[in-house]
mmCIF file of C-alpha atoms in Angstrom:
data_model
loop_
_atom_site.group_PDB
_atom_site.id
_atom_site.type_symbol
_atom_site.label_atom_id
_atom_site.label_comp_id
_atom_site.label_asym_id
_atom_site.label_seq_id
_atom_site.Cartn_x
_atom_site.Cartn_y
_atom_site.Cartn_z
ATOM 1 C CA UNK A 298 26.757 13.883 16.773
ATOM 2 C CA UNK A 299 24.786 11.129 14.769
ATOM 3 C CA UNK A 300 23.156 13.689 12.417
ATOM 4 C CA UNK A 301 20.667 11.479 10.700
ATOM 5 C CA UNK A 302 18.868 10.254 13.794
ATOM 6 C CA UNK A 303 18.815 13.714 15.272
ATOM 7 C CA UNK A 304 17.369 15.246 12.041
ATOM 8 C CA UNK A 305 14.397 12.381 11.767
ATOM 9 C CA UNK A 306 13.729 13.140 15.466
ATOM 10 C CA UNK A 307 13.247 16.578 14.600
ATOM 11 C CA UNK A 308 10.746 15.745 11.772
ATOM 12 C CA UNK A 309 8.780 13.361 14.071
ATOM 13 C CA UNK A 310 8.625 15.407 17.323
ATOM 14 C CA UNK A 311 8.845 19.128 16.113
ATOM 15 C CA UNK A 312 7.440 18.870 12.452
ATOM 16 C CA UNK A 313 4.836 16.273 13.230
ATOM 17 C CA UNK A 314 5.344 14.557 10.020
ATOM 18 C CA UNK A 315 3.851 11.169 9.137
ATOM 19 C CA UNK A 316 5.676 8.244 9.891
ATOM 20 C CA UNK A 317 5.937 7.140 6.186
ATOM 21 C CA UNK A 318 7.202 10.627 5.298
ATOM 22 C CA UNK A 319 9.862 10.337 7.975
ATOM 23 C CA UNK A 320 10.782 6.901 6.761
ATOM 24 C CA UNK A 321 11.185 8.297 3.134
ATOM 25 C CA UNK A 322 13.598 11.087 4.445
ATOM 26 C CA UNK A 323 15.570 8.476 6.259
ATOM 27 C CA UNK A 324 15.911 6.239 3.189
ATOM 28 C CA UNK A 325 17.055 9.166 1.037
ATOM 29 C CA UNK A 326 19.598 10.529 3.655
ATOM 30 C CA UNK A 327 21.044 7.272 4.571
ATOM 31 C CA UNK A 328 22.241 6.533 0.976
ATOM 32 C CA UNK A 329 23.335 10.178 0.832
ATOM 33 C CA UNK A 330 25.525 9.904 3.992
ATOM 34 C CA UNK A 331 26.793 6.518 2.999
ATOM 35 C CA UNK A 332 28.055 8.034 -0.357
ATOM 36 C CA UNK A 333 29.662 10.967 1.692
ATOM 37 C CA UNK A 334 31.344 8.238 3.967
ATOM 38 C CA UNK A 335 33.228 6.955 0.951
ATOM 39 C CA UNK A 336 33.414 10.070 -1.233
ATOM 40 C CA UNK A 337 34.646 12.384 1.596
ATOM 41 C CA UNK A 338 36.733 9.552 3.455
ATOM 42 C CA UNK A 339 35.195 9.767 6.939
ATOM 43 C CA UNK A 340 32.186 9.348 9.135
ATOM 44 C CA UNK A 341 29.577 12.078 8.272
ATOM 45 C CA UNK A 342 29.388 14.949 10.977
ATOM 46 C CA UNK A 343 28.220 18.493 11.121
ATOM 47 C CA UNK A 344 31.775 19.541 10.077
ATOM 48 C CA UNK A 345 31.961 17.103 7.158
ATOM 49 C CA UNK A 346 28.472 18.573 5.994
ATOM 50 C CA UNK A 347 29.820 22.103 6.271
ATOM 51 C CA UNK A 348 32.619 21.120 3.792
ATOM 52 C CA UNK A 349 30.385 19.242 1.170
ATOM 53 C CA UNK A 350 30.337 21.168 -2.313
ATOM 54 C CA UNK A 351 27.730 21.354 -4.708
ATOM 55 C CA UNK A 352 30.130 19.301 -7.166
ATOM 56 C CA UNK A 353 29.989 16.542 -4.277
ATOM 57 C CA UNK A 354 26.088 16.319 -4.290
ATOM 58 C CA UNK A 355 25.979 16.630 -8.177
ATOM 59 C CA UNK A 356 28.231 13.537 -8.115
ATOM 60 C CA UNK A 357 26.005 11.769 -5.829
ATOM 61 C CA UNK A 358 22.892 12.505 -7.902
ATOM 62 C CA UNK A 359 24.613 11.510 -10.969
ATOM 63 C CA UNK A 360 25.432 8.254 -9.532
ATOM 64 C CA UNK A 361 21.809 7.640 -8.436
ATOM 65 C CA UNK A 362 20.748 8.372 -11.953
ATOM 66 C CA UNK A 363 23.058 6.000 -13.406
ATOM 67 C CA UNK A 364 21.342 3.266 -11.073
ATOM 68 C CA UNK A 365 18.180 4.163 -13.131
ATOM 69 C CA UNK A 366 16.258 6.607 -10.811
ATOM 70 C CA UNK A 367 13.684 8.793 -12.617
ATOM 71 C CA UNK A 368 13.955 12.688 -12.566
ATOM 72 C CA UNK A 369 11.209 12.649 -9.967
ATOM 73 C CA UNK A 370 13.328 10.413 -7.722
ATOM 74 C CA UNK A 371 16.456 12.438 -8.000
ATOM 75 C CA UNK A 372 14.367 15.603 -7.300
ATOM 76 C CA UNK A 373 12.967 14.098 -4.280
ATOM 77 C CA UNK A 374 16.367 12.926 -3.008
ATOM 78 C CA UNK A 375 17.534 16.604 -3.583
ATOM 79 C CA UNK A 376 14.677 17.904 -1.690
ATOM 80 C CA UNK A 377 15.635 15.662 1.219
ATOM 81 C CA UNK A 378 19.186 16.782 1.212
ATOM 82 C CA UNK A 379 18.284 20.432 1.257
ATOM 83 C CA UNK A 380 15.808 19.719 4.087
ATOM 84 C CA UNK A 381 18.727 18.441 6.021
ATOM 85 C CA UNK A 382 20.882 21.261 5.392
ATOM 86 C CA UNK A 383 17.937 23.646 6.394
ATOM 87 C CA UNK A 384 17.913 21.983 9.748
ATOM 88 C CA UNK A 385 21.542 21.973 10.243
ATOM 89 C CA UNK A 386 21.700 25.860 9.567
ATOM 90 C CA UNK A 387 18.661 26.557 12.060
ATOM 91 C CA UNK A 388 19.643 24.011 14.838
ATOM 92 C CA UNK A 389 23.496 24.212 14.599
ATOM 93 C CA UNK A 390 24.228 27.632 12.826
ATOM 94 C CA UNK A 391 26.119 25.676 9.897
ATOM 95 C CA UNK A 392 25.331 27.249 6.693
ATOM 96 C CA UNK A 393 26.165 25.852 3.117
ATOM 97 C CA UNK A 394 25.072 28.186 0.602
ATOM 98 C CA UNK A 395 26.143 26.023 -2.384
ATOM 99 C CA UNK A 396 23.612 23.450 -1.335
ATOM 100 C CA UNK A 397 20.642 25.990 -1.301
ATOM 101 C CA UNK A 398 21.413 27.001 -5.004
ATOM 102 C CA UNK A 399 21.337 23.402 -6.377
ATOM 103 C CA UNK A 400 18.554 22.696 -8.761
ATOM 104 C CA UNK A 401 17.197 19.412 -9.501
ATOM 105 C CA UNK A 402 15.693 18.185 -12.763
ATOM 106 C CA UNK A 403 12.625 19.939 -13.920
ATOM 107 C CA UNK A 404 9.416 17.747 -13.360
ATOM 108 C CA UNK A 405 6.378 18.109 -15.507
ATOM 109 C CA UNK A 406 3.276 19.053 -13.342
ATOM 110 C CA UNK A 407 1.034 16.212 -12.822
ATOM 111 C CA UNK A 408 -2.561 17.269 -12.644
ATOM 112 C CA UNK A 409 -4.890 14.880 -10.566
ATOM 113 C CA UNK A 410 -7.344 13.099 -12.625
ATOM 114 C CA UNK A 411 -10.838 13.272 -11.133
ATOM 115 C CA UNK A 412 -14.027 11.386 -11.991
ATOM 116 C CA UNK A 413 -16.839 13.525 -13.660
ATOM 117 C CA UNK A 414 -19.946 14.289 -11.491
ATOM 118 C CA UNK A 415 -21.863 11.512 -13.376
ATOM 119 C CA UNK A 416 -19.166 8.953 -12.748
ATOM 120 C CA UNK A 417 -18.965 9.601 -9.047
ATOM 121 C CA UNK A 418 -22.733 9.300 -8.823
ATOM 122 C CA UNK A 419 -22.612 6.040 -10.834
ATOM 123 C CA UNK A 420 -19.676 4.546 -8.796
ATOM 124 C CA UNK A 421 -21.562 4.998 -5.522
ATOM 125 C CA UNK A 422 -24.911 3.751 -7.037
ATOM 126 C CA UNK A 423 -23.192 0.568 -8.413
ATOM 127 C CA UNK A 424 -21.272 -0.035 -5.278
ATOM 128 C CA UNK A 425 -24.792 0.235 -3.492
ATOM 129 C CA UNK A 426 -26.429 -2.489 -5.800
ATOM 130 C CA UNK A 427 -23.505 -4.655 -6.618
ATOM 131 C CA UNK A 428 -24.807 -8.224 -7.415
ATOM 132 C CA UNK A 429 -23.628 -11.277 -5.425
ATOM 133 C CA UNK A 430 -22.851 -9.198 -2.360
ATOM 134 C CA UNK A 431 -24.485 -9.051 1.143
ATOM 135 C CA UNK A 432 -26.628 -5.903 1.417
ATOM 136 C CA UNK A 433 -24.754 -4.856 4.347
ATOM 137 C CA UNK A 434 -21.576 -5.022 2.402
ATOM 138 C CA UNK A 435 -22.965 -3.242 -0.407
ATOM 139 C CA UNK A 436 -24.090 -0.591 2.028
ATOM 140 C CA UNK A 437 -20.760 -0.278 3.733
ATOM 141 C CA UNK A 438 -19.005 0.112 0.278
ATOM 142 C CA UNK A 439 -21.281 3.042 -0.653
ATOM 143 C CA UNK A 440 -20.889 4.681 2.446
ATOM 144 C CA UNK A 441 -17.122 4.599 2.245
ATOM 145 C CA UNK A 442 -17.213 5.909 -1.431
ATOM 146 C CA UNK A 443 -19.488 8.591 -0.157
ATOM 147 C CA UNK A 444 -17.119 9.852 2.373
ATOM 148 C CA UNK A 445 -14.429 9.993 -0.287
ATOM 149 C CA UNK A 446 -16.410 12.032 -2.681
ATOM 150 C CA UNK A 447 -19.008 13.760 -0.721
ATOM 151 C CA UNK A 448 -16.382 14.662 2.072
ATOM 152 C CA UNK A 449 -12.988 14.691 0.448
ATOM 153 C CA UNK A 450 -11.517 12.175 2.864
ATOM 154 C CA UNK A 451 -8.401 10.002 2.003
ATOM 155 C CA UNK A 452 -9.190 6.384 2.248
ATOM 156 C CA UNK A 453 -7.069 6.022 5.310
ATOM 157 C CA UNK A 454 -9.078 8.640 6.995
ATOM 158 C CA UNK A 455 -12.419 7.084 6.209
ATOM 159 C CA UNK A 456 -11.195 3.811 7.511
ATOM 160 C CA UNK A 457 -10.052 5.228 10.606
ATOM 161 C CA UNK A 458 -13.682 6.061 11.814
ATOM 162 C CA UNK A 459 -14.796 4.314 14.594
ATOM 163 C CA UNK A 460 -18.294 3.614 16.361
ATOM 164 C CA UNK A 461 -17.669 6.844 18.232
ATOM 165 C CA UNK A 462 -18.457 8.628 14.969
ATOM 166 C CA UNK A 463 -22.092 7.385 15.338
ATOM 167 C CA UNK A 464 -24.570 8.750 14.599
ATOM 168 C CA UNK A 465 -22.720 10.480 11.646
ATOM 169 C CA UNK A 466 -22.535 14.273 12.876
ATOM 170 C CA UNK A 467 -23.025 17.367 10.495
ATOM 171 C CA UNK A 468 -19.356 18.119 11.178
ATOM 172 C CA UNK A 469 -16.778 15.401 11.388
ATOM 173 C CA UNK A 470 -13.457 15.651 13.310
ATOM 174 C CA UNK A 471 -10.711 14.040 11.195
ATOM 175 C CA UNK A 472 -7.017 13.353 12.005
ATOM 176 C CA UNK A 473 -5.211 13.522 8.757
ATOM 177 C CA UNK A 474 -1.601 13.336 7.736
ATOM 178 C CA UNK A 475 1.071 14.381 10.314
ATOM 179 C CA UNK A 476 -1.544 14.065 12.940
ATOM 180 C CA UNK A 477 -3.226 17.391 11.841
ATOM 181 C CA UNK A 478 -6.942 17.652 12.836
ATOM 182 C CA UNK A 479 -9.554 19.438 10.697
ATOM 183 C CA UNK A 480 -13.180 19.690 10.632
ATOM 184 C CA UNK A 481 -15.087 18.263 7.747
ATOM 185 C CA UNK A 482 -18.990 19.043 6.935
ATOM 186 C CA UNK A 483 -20.841 15.847 6.224
ATOM 187 C CA UNK A 484 -23.885 16.551 3.791
ATOM 188 C CA UNK A 485 -26.967 14.712 4.300
ATOM 189 C CA UNK A 486 -26.263 12.262 1.475
ATOM 190 C CA UNK A 487 -23.132 11.187 3.084
ATOM 191 C CA UNK A 488 -24.660 10.983 6.666
ATOM 192 C CA UNK A 489 -27.570 8.856 5.278
ATOM 193 C CA UNK A 490 -25.076 6.522 3.558
ATOM 194 C CA UNK A 491 -23.421 6.051 6.875
ATOM 195 C CA UNK A 492 -26.855 5.576 8.613
ATOM 196 C CA UNK A 493 -27.973 3.103 6.273
ATOM 197 C CA UNK A 494 -24.827 0.839 6.503
ATOM 198 C CA UNK A 495 -24.656 1.209 10.455
ATOM 199 C CA UNK A 496 -28.379 0.162 10.643
ATOM 200 C CA UNK A 497 -27.779 -3.272 8.883
ATOM 201 C CA UNK A 498 -24.100 -3.942 9.780
ATOM 202 C CA UNK A 499 -24.141 -7.406 11.545
ATOM 203 C CA UNK A 500 -21.269 -6.458 13.802
ATOM 204 C CA UNK A 501 -21.492 -4.335 16.970
ATOM 205 C CA UNK A 502 -20.163 -0.874 16.220
ATOM 206 C CA UNK A 503 -18.749 0.010 19.597
ATOM 207 C CA UNK A 504 -17.005 3.217 20.254
ATOM 208 C CA UNK A 505 -13.607 1.856 20.383
ATOM 209 C CA UNK A 506 -14.041 -0.372 17.253
ATOM 210 C CA UNK A 507 -13.541 0.397 13.620
ATOM 211 C CA UNK A 508 -16.909 1.789 11.860
ATOM 212 C CA UNK A 509 -16.304 -0.121 8.646
ATOM 213 C CA UNK A 510 -15.757 -3.846 9.022
ATOM 214 C CA UNK A 511 -14.716 -6.737 6.778
ATOM 215 C CA UNK A 512 -16.745 -9.708 6.033
ATOM 216 C CA UNK A 513 -15.202 -11.557 9.351
ATOM 217 C CA UNK A 514 -15.863 -8.495 11.446
ATOM 218 C CA UNK A 515 -12.356 -7.169 11.503
ATOM 219 C CA UNK A 516 -11.111 -3.679 10.151
ATOM 220 C CA UNK A 517 -11.902 -3.124 6.724
ATOM 221 C CA UNK A 518 -8.783 -3.534 4.642
ATOM 222 C CA UNK A 519 -8.208 -0.516 1.883
ATOM 223 C CA UNK A 520 -7.432 -3.146 -0.594
ATOM 224 C CA UNK A 521 -10.851 -4.194 -0.866
ATOM 225 C CA UNK A 522 -12.040 -0.538 -1.640
ATOM 226 C CA UNK A 523 -9.452 -0.434 -4.341
ATOM 227 C CA UNK A 524 -10.649 -3.790 -5.669
ATOM 228 C CA UNK A 525 -14.124 -2.362 -5.369
ATOM 229 C CA UNK A 526 -13.063 0.514 -7.675
ATOM 230 C CA UNK A 527 -11.555 -1.917 -10.141
ATOM 231 C CA UNK A 528 -14.746 -3.666 -10.613
ATOM 232 C CA UNK A 529 -16.769 -0.716 -11.055
ATOM 233 C CA UNK A 530 -14.667 1.336 -13.535
ATOM 234 C CA UNK A 531 -14.614 -2.001 -15.584
ATOM 235 C CA UNK A 532 -18.281 -2.407 -15.306
ATOM 236 C CA UNK A 533 -18.905 1.388 -16.079
ATOM 237 C CA UNK A 534 -15.980 1.598 -18.719
ATOM 238 C CA UNK A 535 -13.906 4.178 -16.663
ATOM 239 C CA UNK A 536 -10.317 4.616 -17.238
ATOM 240 C CA UNK A 537 -7.878 3.214 -14.885
ATOM 241 C CA UNK A 538 -7.054 6.556 -13.189
ATOM 242 C CA UNK A 539 -10.662 6.180 -11.488
ATOM 243 C CA UNK A 540 -9.076 4.946 -8.155
ATOM 244 C CA UNK A 541 -10.525 5.891 -4.628
ATOM 245 C CA UNK A 542 -8.172 8.876 -4.632
ATOM 246 C CA UNK A 543 -9.756 10.168 -7.740
ATOM 247 C CA UNK A 544 -13.080 10.464 -5.811
ATOM 248 C CA UNK A 545 -11.155 12.947 -3.472
ATOM 249 C CA UNK A 546 -9.805 14.875 -6.380
ATOM 250 C CA UNK A 547 -13.359 14.907 -7.745
ATOM 251 C CA UNK A 548 -14.631 16.378 -4.544
ATOM 252 C CA UNK A 549 -12.206 19.363 -4.617
ATOM 253 C CA UNK A 550 -12.497 19.916 -8.473
ATOM 254 C CA UNK A 551 -16.347 19.803 -8.526
ATOM 255 C CA UNK A 552 -16.318 22.281 -5.492
ATOM 256 C CA UNK A 553 -13.997 24.641 -7.604
ATOM 257 C CA UNK A 554 -16.058 24.289 -10.614
ATOM 258 C CA UNK A 555 -19.057 25.453 -8.445
ATOM 259 C CA UNK A 556 -17.346 28.619 -7.105
ATOM 260 C CA UNK A 557 -15.685 27.398 -3.794
ATOM 261 C CA UNK A 558 -12.868 29.310 -2.576
ATOM 262 C CA UNK A 559 -9.502 27.895 -2.867
ATOM 263 C CA UNK A 560 -8.626 28.532 0.716
ATOM 264 C CA UNK A 561 -11.844 26.655 1.824
ATOM 265 C CA UNK A 562 -10.905 23.586 -0.353
ATOM 266 C CA UNK A 563 -7.272 23.636 1.198
ATOM 267 C CA UNK A 564 -8.975 23.442 4.764
ATOM 268 C CA UNK A 565 -11.363 20.850 3.735
ATOM 269 C CA UNK A 566 -8.755 18.577 2.133
ATOM 270 C CA UNK A 567 -6.060 19.024 4.977
ATOM 271 C CA UNK A 568 -3.490 20.235 2.828
ATOM 272 C CA UNK A 569 -0.586 22.015 4.914
ATOM 273 C CA UNK A 570 0.255 24.262 1.941
ATOM 274 C CA UNK A 571 -1.996 26.238 -0.560
ATOM 275 C CA UNK A 572 0.485 25.257 -3.268
ATOM 276 C CA UNK A 573 -0.589 21.710 -2.788
ATOM 277 C CA UNK A 574 -4.138 22.724 -3.402
ATOM 278 C CA UNK A 575 -3.508 25.010 -6.254
ATOM 279 C CA UNK A 576 -2.814 22.038 -8.652
ATOM 280 C CA UNK A 577 -6.638 21.886 -9.021
ATOM 281 C CA UNK A 578 -6.677 25.253 -10.763
ATOM 282 C CA UNK A 579 -5.099 23.531 -13.564
ATOM 283 C CA UNK A 580 -7.964 21.161 -14.096
ATOM 284 C CA UNK A 581 -10.757 23.981 -14.132
ATOM 285 C CA UNK A 582 -9.032 26.928 -15.515
ATOM 286 C CA UNK A 583 -12.002 27.802 -17.598
ATOM 287 C CA UNK A 584 -13.965 28.245 -14.376
ATOM 288 C CA UNK A 585 -11.324 30.384 -12.990
ATOM 289 C CA UNK A 586 -11.353 32.523 -16.138
ATOM 290 C CA UNK A 587 -15.332 32.926 -15.776
ATOM 291 C CA UNK A 588 -14.899 34.113 -12.227
ATOM 292 C CA UNK A 589 -12.211 36.510 -12.922
ATOM 293 C CA UNK A 590 -14.194 37.853 -15.889
ATOM 294 C CA UNK A 591 -17.241 38.365 -13.875
ATOM 295 C CA UNK A 592 -15.540 39.717 -10.490
ATOM 296 C CA UNK A 593 -12.622 42.023 -11.825
ATOM 297 C CA UNK A 594 -13.786 45.669 -11.975
ATOM 298 C CA UNK A 595 -11.770 46.189 -15.116
ATOM 299 C CA UNK A 596 -13.029 42.865 -16.881
#
């Protein structure tokens, strides 16, 4: 049995993971299986995976570290290997307890860096009135940034909208990572930004065509929005961390600061796991302490 293609097929068909995620697993594991081919002296198989010891995997990770890989990369590789073994256990009943107990290098938690409320407003306002831009392009840029900050969309999700999403509804259906669908409410300011753009866009925004267009009428390239943010943060004196994704972080952080429930934020962001959303609690711990003090009966 060819182990790797079967595992990747499982991730694609059953786990419904995004193509880039599956590609990353494939890259990590192809290097690992190539190492086993030499290290164990044979073609990787289910039987070989059962015979692999913790020391063999440590030897592989040490080899990758000598190649200059960071702790984060080594930890990701180990995570991929463990995922493979969990699948082998469930699908083929081959359990390798030693692999499950392996621990990777500790990684410092990296908190997302959102922009402030004032900075988010300024970014949208400046994009709307950027000099030397055609009015419809300025309106387009403001609408995209409004979706990132006002609805918490990923830039890829905002640019996946089509003319079928007009007029902008109160609740938008978004297909996110791994094909997961969620419903995102659109506040009036976001709907108005989209309406303003759609009214003056020179291209026909038909149902089957992208909503956001480039200067020549094709689909808007996300690099143009990244370049826009680069210009805006230079003009406003914002740090390099003020990226399009920082607006999505700001959406979540500012909701949390104003008392939104973490589970609700998880749903709005489209996170599969609450642990992914919980990273935002590290940003606004002062607000959480206030909520705890006000709500707990013994506080």
